[in-house]
Coordinates of N, CA, C and O in Angstrom, one line a residue:
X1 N -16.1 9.6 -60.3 CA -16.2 8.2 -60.9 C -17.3 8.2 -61.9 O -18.4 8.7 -61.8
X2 N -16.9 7.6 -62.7 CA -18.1 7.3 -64.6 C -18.8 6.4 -63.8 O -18.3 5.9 -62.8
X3 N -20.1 6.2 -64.3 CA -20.7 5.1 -64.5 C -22.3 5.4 -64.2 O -22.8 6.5 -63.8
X4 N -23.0 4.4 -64.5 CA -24.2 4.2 -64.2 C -24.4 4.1 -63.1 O -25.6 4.2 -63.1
X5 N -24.0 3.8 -61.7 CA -24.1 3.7 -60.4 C -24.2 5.2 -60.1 O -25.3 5.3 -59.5
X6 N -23.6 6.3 -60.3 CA -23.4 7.4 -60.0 C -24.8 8.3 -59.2 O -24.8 8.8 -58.1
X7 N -25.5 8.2 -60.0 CA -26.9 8.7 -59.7 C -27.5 8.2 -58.5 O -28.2 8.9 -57.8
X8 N -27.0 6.9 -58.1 CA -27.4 6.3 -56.5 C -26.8 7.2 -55.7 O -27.6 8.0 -55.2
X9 N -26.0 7.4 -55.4 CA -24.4 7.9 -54.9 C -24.1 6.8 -54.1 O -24.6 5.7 -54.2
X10 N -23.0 7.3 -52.9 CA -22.3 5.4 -52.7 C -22.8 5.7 -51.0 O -22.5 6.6 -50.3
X11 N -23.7 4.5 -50.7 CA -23.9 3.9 -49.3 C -23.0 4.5 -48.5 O -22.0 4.7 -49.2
X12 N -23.0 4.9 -47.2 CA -21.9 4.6 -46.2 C -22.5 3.2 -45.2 O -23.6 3.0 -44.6
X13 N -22.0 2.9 -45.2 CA -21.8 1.1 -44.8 C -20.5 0.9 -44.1 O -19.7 0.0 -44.4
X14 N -20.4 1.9 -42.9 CA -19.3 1.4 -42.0 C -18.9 0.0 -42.2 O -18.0 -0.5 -42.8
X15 N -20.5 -0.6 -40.9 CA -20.1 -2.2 -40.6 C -20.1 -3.2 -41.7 O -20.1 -4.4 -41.5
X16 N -20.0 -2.9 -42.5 CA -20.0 -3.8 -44.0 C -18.7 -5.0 -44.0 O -17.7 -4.5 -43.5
X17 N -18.6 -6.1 -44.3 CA -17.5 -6.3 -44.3 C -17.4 -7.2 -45.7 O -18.2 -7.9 -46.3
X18 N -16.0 -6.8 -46.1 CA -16.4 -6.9 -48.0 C -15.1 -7.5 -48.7 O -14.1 -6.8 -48.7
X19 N -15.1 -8.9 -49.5 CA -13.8 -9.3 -50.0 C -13.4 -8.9 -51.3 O -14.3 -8.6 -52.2
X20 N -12.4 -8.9 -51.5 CA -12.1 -8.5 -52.9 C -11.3 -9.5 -53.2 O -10.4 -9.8 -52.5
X21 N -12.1 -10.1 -54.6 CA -11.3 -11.2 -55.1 C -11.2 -10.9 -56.4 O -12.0 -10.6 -57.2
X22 N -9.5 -11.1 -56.6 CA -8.6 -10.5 -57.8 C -8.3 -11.9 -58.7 O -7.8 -12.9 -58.2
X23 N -8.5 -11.6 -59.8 CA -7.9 -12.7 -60.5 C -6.6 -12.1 -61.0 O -6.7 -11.2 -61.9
X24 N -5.7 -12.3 -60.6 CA -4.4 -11.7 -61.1 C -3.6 -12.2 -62.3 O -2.4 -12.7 -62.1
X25 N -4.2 -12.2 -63.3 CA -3.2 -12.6 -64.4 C -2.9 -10.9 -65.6 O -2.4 -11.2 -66.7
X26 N -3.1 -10.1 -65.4 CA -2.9 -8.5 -65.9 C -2.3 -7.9 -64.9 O -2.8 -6.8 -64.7
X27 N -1.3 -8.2 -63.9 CA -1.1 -7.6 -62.7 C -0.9 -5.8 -63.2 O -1.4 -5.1 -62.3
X28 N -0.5 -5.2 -63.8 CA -0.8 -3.6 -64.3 C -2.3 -3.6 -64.0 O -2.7 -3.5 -62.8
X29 N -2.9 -3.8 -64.8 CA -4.6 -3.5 -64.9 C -5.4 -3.9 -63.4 O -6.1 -3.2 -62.6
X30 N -5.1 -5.0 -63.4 CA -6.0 -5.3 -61.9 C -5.6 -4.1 -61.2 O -6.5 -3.4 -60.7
X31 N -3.9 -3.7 -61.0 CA -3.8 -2.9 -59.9 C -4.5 -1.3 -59.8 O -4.4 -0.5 -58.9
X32 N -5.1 -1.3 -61.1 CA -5.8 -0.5 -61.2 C -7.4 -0.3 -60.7 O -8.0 0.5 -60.1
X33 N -7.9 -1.8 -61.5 CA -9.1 -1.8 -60.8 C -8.9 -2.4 -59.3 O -10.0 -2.2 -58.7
X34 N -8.4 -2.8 -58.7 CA -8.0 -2.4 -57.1 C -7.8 -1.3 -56.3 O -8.0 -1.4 -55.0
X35 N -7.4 -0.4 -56.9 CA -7.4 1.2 -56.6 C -8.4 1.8 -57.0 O -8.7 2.6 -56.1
X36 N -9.4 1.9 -57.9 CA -10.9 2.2 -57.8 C -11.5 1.6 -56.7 O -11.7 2.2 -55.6
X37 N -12.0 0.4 -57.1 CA -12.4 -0.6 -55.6 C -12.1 -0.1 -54.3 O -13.0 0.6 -53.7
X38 N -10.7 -0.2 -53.6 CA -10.5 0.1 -52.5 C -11.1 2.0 -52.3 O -11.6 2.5 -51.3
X39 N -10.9 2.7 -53.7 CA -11.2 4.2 -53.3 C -12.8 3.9 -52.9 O -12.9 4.0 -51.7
X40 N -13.6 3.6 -53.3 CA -15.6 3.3 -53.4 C -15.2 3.1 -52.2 O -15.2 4.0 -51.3
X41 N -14.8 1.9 -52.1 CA -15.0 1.3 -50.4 C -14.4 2.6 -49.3 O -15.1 3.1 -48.4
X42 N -13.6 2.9 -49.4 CA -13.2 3.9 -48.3 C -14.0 5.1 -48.4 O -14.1 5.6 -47.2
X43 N -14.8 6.0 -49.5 CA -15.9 6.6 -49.7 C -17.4 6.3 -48.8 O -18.3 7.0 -48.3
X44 N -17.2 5.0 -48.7 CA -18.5 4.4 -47.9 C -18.0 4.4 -46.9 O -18.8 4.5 -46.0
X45 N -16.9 4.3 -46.5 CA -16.4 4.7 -44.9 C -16.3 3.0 -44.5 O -16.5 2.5 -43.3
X46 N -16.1 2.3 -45.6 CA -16.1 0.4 -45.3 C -14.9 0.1 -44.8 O -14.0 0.4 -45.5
X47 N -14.5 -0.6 -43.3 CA -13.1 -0.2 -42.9 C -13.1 -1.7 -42.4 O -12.4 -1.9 -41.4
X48 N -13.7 -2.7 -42.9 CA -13.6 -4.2 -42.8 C -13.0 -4.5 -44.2 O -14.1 -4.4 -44.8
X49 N -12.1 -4.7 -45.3 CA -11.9 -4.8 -46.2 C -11.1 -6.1 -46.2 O -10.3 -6.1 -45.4
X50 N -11.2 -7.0 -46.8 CA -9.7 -8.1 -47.0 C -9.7 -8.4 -48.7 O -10.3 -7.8 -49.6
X51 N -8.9 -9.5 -48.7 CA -8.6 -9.2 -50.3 C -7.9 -10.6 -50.7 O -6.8 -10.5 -50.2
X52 N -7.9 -11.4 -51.2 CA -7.5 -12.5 -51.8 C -7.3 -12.5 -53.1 O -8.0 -11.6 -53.6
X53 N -6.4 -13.1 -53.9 CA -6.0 -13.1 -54.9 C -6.3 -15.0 -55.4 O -6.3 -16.0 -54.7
X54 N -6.4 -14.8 -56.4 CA -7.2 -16.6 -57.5 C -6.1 -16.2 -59.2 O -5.8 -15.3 -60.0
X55 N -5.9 -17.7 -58.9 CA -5.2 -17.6 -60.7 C -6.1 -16.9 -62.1 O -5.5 -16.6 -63.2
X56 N -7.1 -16.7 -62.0 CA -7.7 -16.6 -62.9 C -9.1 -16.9 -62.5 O -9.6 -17.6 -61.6
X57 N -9.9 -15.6 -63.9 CA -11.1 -15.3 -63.5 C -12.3 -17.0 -63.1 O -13.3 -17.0 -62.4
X58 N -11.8 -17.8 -63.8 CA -12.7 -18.5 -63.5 C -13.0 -19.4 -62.0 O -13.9 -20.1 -61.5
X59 N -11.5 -18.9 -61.4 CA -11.8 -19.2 -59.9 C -12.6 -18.4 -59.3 O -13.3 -19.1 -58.6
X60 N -12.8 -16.9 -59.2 CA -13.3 -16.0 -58.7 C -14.4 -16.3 -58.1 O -14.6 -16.1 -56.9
X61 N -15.8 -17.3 -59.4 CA -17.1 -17.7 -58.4 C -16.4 -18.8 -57.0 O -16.8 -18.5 -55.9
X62 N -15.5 -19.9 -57.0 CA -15.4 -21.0 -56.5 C -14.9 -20.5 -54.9 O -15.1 -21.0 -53.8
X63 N -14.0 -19.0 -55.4 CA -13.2 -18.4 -53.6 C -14.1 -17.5 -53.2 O -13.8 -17.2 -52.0
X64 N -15.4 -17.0 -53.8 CA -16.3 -16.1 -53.3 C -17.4 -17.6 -52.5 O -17.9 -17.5 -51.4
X65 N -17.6 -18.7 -53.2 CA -18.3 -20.0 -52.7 C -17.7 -20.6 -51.8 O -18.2 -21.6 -51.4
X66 N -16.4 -20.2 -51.1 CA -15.5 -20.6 -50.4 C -15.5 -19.8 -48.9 O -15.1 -20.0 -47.8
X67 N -16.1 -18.8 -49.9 CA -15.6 -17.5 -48.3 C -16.5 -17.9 -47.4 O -17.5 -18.6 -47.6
X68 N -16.0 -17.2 -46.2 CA -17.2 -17.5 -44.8 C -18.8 -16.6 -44.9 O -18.8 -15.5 -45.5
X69 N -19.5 -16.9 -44.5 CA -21.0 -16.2 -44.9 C -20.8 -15.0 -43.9 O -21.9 -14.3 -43.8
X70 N -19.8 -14.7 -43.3 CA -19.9 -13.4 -42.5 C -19.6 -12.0 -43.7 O -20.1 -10.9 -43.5
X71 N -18.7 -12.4 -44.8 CA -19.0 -11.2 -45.4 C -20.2 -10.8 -46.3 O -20.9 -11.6 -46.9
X72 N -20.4 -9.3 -46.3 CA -22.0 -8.9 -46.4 C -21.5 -8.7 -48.4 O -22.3 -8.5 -49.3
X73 N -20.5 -8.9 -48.6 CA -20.7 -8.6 -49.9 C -19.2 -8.9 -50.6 O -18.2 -9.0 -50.0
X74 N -19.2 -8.9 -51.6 CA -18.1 -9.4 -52.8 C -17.8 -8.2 -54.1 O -18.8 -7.6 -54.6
X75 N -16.5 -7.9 -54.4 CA -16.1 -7.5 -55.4 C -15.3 -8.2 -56.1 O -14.2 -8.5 -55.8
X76 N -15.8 -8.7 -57.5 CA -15.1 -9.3 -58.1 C -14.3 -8.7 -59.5 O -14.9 -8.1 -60.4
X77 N -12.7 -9.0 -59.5 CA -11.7 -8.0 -60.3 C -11.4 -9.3 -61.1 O -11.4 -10.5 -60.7
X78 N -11.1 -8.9 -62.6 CA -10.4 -9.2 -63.7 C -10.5 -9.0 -64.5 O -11.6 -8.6 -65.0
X79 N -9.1 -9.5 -65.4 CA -9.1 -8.7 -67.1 C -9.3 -10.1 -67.7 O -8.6 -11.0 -67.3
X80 N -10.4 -10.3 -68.8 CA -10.0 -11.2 -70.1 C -10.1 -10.5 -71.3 O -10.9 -9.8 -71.9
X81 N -8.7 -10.9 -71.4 CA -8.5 -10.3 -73.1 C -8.8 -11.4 -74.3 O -8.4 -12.6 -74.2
X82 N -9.3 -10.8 -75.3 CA -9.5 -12.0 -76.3 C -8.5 -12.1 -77.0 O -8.0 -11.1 -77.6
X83 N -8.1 -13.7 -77.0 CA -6.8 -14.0 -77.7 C -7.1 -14.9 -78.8 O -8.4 -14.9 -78.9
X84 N -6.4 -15.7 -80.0 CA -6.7 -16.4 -80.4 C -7.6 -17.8 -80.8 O -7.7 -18.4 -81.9
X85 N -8.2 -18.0 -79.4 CA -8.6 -18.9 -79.8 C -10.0 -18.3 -78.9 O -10.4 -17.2 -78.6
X86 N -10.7 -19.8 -78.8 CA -11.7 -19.5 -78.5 C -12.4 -19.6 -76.6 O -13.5 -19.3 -76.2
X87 N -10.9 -20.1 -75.6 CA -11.0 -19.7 -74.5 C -11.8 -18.8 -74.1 O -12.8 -18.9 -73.4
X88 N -10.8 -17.4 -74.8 CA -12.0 -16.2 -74.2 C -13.3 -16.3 -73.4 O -13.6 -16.3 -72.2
X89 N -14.2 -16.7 -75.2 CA -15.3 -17.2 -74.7 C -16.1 -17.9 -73.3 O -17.0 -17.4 -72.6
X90 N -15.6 -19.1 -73.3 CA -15.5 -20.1 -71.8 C -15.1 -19.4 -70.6 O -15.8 -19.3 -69.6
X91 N -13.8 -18.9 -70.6 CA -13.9 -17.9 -69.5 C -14.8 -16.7 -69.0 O -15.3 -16.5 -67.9
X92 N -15.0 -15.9 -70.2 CA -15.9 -14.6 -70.1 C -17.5 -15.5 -69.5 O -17.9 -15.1 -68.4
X93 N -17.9 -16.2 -70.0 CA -19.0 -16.8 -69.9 C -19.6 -17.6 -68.9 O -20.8 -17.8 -68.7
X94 N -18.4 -18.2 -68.1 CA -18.1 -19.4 -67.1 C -18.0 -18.4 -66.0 O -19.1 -18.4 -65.3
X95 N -17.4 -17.8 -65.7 CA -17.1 -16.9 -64.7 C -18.5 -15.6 -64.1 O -19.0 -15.2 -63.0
X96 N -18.7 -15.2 -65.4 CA -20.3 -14.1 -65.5 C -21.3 -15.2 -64.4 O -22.1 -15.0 -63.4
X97 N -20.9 -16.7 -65.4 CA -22.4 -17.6 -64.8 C -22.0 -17.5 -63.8 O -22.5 -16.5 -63.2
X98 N -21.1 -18.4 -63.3 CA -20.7 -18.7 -61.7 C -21.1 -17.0 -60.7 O -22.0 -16.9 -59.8
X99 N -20.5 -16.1 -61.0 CA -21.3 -15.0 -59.9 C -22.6 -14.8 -60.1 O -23.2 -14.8 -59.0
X100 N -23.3 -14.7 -61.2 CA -24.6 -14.7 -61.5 C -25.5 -15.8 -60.3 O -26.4 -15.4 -59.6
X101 N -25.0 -17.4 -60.4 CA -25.4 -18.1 -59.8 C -25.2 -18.0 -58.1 O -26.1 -18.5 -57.4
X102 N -24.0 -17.5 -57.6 CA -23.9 -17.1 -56.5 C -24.7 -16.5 -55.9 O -25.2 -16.8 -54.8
X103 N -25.1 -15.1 -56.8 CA -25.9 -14.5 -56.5 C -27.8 -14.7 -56.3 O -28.5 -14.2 -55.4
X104 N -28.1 -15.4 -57.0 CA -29.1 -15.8 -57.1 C -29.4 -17.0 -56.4 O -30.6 -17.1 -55.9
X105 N -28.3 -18.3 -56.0 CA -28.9 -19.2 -55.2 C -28.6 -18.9 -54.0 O -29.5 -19.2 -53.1
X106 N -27.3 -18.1 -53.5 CA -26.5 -18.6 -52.0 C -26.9 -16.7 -51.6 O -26.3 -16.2 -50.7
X107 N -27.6 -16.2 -52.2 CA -27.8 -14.7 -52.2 C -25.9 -14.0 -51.7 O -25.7 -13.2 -50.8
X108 N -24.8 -14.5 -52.4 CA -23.7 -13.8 -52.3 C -24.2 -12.2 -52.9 O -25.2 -12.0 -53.5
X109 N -23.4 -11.6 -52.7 CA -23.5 -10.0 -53.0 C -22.7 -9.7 -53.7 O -21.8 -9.3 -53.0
X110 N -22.4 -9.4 -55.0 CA -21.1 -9.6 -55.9 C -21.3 -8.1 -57.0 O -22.3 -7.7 -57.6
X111 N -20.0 -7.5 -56.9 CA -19.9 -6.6 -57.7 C -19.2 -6.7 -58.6 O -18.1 -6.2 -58.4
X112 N -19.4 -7.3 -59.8 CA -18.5 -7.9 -60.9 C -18.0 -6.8 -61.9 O -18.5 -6.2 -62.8
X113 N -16.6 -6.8 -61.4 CA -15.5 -5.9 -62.2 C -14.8 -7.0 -62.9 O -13.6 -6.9 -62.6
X114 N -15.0 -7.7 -63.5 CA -14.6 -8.5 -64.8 C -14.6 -8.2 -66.0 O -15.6 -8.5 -66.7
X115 N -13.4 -7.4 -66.5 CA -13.0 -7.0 -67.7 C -13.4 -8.1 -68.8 O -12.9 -9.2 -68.6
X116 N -14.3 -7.9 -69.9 CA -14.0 -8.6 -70.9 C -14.5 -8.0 -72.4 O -15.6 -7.7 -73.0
X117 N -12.8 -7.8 -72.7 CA -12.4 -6.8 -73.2 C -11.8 -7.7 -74.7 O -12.1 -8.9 -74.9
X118 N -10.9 -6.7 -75.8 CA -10.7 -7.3 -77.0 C -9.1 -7.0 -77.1 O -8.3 -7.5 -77.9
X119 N -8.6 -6.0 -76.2 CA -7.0 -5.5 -75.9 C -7.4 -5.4 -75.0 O -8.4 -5.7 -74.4
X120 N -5.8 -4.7 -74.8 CA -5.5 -4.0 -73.4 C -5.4 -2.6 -73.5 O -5.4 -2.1 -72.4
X121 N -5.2 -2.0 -74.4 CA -6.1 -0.7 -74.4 C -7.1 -0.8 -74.3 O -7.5 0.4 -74.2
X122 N -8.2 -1.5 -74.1 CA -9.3 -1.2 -73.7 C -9.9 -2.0 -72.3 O -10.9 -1.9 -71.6
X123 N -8.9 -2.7 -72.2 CA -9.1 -3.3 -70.2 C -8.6 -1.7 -69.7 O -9.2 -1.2 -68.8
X124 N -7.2 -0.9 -70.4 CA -6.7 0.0 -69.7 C -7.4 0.8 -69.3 O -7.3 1.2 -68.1
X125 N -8.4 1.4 -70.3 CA -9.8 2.6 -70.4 C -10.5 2.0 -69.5 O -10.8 2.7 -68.5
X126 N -10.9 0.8 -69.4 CA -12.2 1.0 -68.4 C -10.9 0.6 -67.0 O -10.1 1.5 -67.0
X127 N -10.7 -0.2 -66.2 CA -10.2 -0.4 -65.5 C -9.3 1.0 -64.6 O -9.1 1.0 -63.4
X128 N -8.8 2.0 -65.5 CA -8.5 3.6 -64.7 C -9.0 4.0 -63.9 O -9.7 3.0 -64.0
X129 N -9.3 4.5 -63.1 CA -9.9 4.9 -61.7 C -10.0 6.6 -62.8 O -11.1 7.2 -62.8
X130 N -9.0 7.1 -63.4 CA -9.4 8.5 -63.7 C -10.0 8.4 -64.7 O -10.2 9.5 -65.3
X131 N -10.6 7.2 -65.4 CA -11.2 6.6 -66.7 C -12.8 6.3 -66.2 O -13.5 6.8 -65.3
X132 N -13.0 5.1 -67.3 CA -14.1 4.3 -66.5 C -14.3 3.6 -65.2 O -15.4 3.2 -64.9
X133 N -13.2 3.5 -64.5 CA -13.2 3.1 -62.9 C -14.1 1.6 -63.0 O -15.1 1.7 -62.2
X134 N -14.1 0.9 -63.4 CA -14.8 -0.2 -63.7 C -14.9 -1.1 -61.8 O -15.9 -1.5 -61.2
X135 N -13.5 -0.9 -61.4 CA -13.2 -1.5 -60.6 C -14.2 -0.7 -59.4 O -14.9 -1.3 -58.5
X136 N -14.1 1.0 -59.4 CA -14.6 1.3 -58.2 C -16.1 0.9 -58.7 O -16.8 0.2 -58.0
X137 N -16.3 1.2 -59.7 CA -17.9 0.6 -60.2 C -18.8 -0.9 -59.8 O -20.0 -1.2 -59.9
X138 N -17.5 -1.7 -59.3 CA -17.7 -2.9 -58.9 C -18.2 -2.8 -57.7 O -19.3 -3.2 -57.3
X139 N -17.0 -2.0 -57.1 CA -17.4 -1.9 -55.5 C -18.9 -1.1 -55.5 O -19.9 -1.4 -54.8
X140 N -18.8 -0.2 -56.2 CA -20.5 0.2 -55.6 C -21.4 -0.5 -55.8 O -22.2 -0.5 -54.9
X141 N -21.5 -1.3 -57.2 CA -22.6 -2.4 -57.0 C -22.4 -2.8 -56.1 O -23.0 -2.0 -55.3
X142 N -21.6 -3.9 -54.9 CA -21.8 -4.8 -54.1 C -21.9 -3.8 -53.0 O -22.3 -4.4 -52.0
X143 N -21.8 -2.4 -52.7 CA -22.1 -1.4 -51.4 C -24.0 -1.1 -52.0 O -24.9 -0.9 -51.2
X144 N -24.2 -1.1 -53.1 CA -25.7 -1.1 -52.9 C -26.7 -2.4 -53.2 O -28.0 -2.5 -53.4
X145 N -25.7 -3.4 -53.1 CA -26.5 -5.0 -53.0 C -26.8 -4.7 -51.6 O -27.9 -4.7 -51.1
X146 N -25.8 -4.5 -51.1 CA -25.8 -4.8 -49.4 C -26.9 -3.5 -48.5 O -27.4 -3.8 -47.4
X147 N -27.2 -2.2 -49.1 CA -27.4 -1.5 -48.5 C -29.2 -1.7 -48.8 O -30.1 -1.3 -48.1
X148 N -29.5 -2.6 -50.3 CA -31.1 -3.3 -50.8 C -31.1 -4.1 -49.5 O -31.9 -3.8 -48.6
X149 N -30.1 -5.2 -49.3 CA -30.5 -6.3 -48.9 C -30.6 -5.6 -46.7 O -31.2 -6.2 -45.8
X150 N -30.0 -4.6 -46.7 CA -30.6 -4.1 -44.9 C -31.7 -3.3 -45.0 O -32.2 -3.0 -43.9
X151 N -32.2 -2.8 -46.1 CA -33.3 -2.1 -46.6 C -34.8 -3.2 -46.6 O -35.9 -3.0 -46.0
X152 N -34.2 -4.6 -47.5 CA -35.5 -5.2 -47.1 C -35.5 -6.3 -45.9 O -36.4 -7.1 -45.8
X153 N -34.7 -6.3 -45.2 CA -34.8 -7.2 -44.1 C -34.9 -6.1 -42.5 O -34.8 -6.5 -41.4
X154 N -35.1 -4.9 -42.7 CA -35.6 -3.7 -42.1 C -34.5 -3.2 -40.7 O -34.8 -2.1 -40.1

């Protein structure tokens, strides 16, 4: 797997228990970064997994603000591609905030695999699992949010 996470290598975090929330509007591409994701997680030996699906990325903060506080951590999946107008923007930006904010007020645990991209040749490159693996890249951030946050609570 590519990435900047690499060098940590990936937690095992049996008891972890971890949602994946998909914004499914690229159903090709997500199912890609879903198969990264689920591969990380099973590497950590994470065998609590569930998985919900939201119209679109900008629900992604509102179903992770939704979820029950028993899960120890979040992966968040989707593609925005930039189209004509200036949506893009509002989405890419709305959606970054909202997990950013999650993270920082409600301490959610969020590994943001949110494509935002200019095609889909290039959601395709990163989103590959034999590519940039964006998606398993997700999952490891949120397996070493969680493995900081049992590190400082001892």
């Amino acid at each position: 797997m590519a990435g900047s996470g690499d060098q940590l290598g990936i937690p095992i975090l049996t008891r972890a228990r971890i949602l994946i929330v998909e914004a499914r509007y690229y159903a090709e591409i997500n199912d890609m970064l879903v198969v990264g994701a689920r591969r990380t997680l099973e590497k950590a030996r994470v065998n609590r997994v569930d998985h919900v699906v939201v119209p679109g990325a900008l629900e992604i903060p509102a179903a992770i603000a939704l979820a029950p506080k028993s899960y120890d951590g979040f992966v968040a999946l989707g593609v925005i591609i930039r189209g004509e107008t200036t949506h893009y923007d509002t989405v890419a930006y709305e959606s970054s905030r909202g997990i950013t904010e999650l993270a920082i007020r409600e301490q959610r645990l969020v590994g943001n695999g949110i494509l935002t991209v200019e095609n889909e040749k290039q959601a395709i490159v990163r989103a590959d699992p034999a590519q940039l693996d964006k998606g398993g890249g997700a999952a490891l951030a949120a397996l070493h949010l969680i493995a900081l946050r049992d590190k400082f609570r001892g």
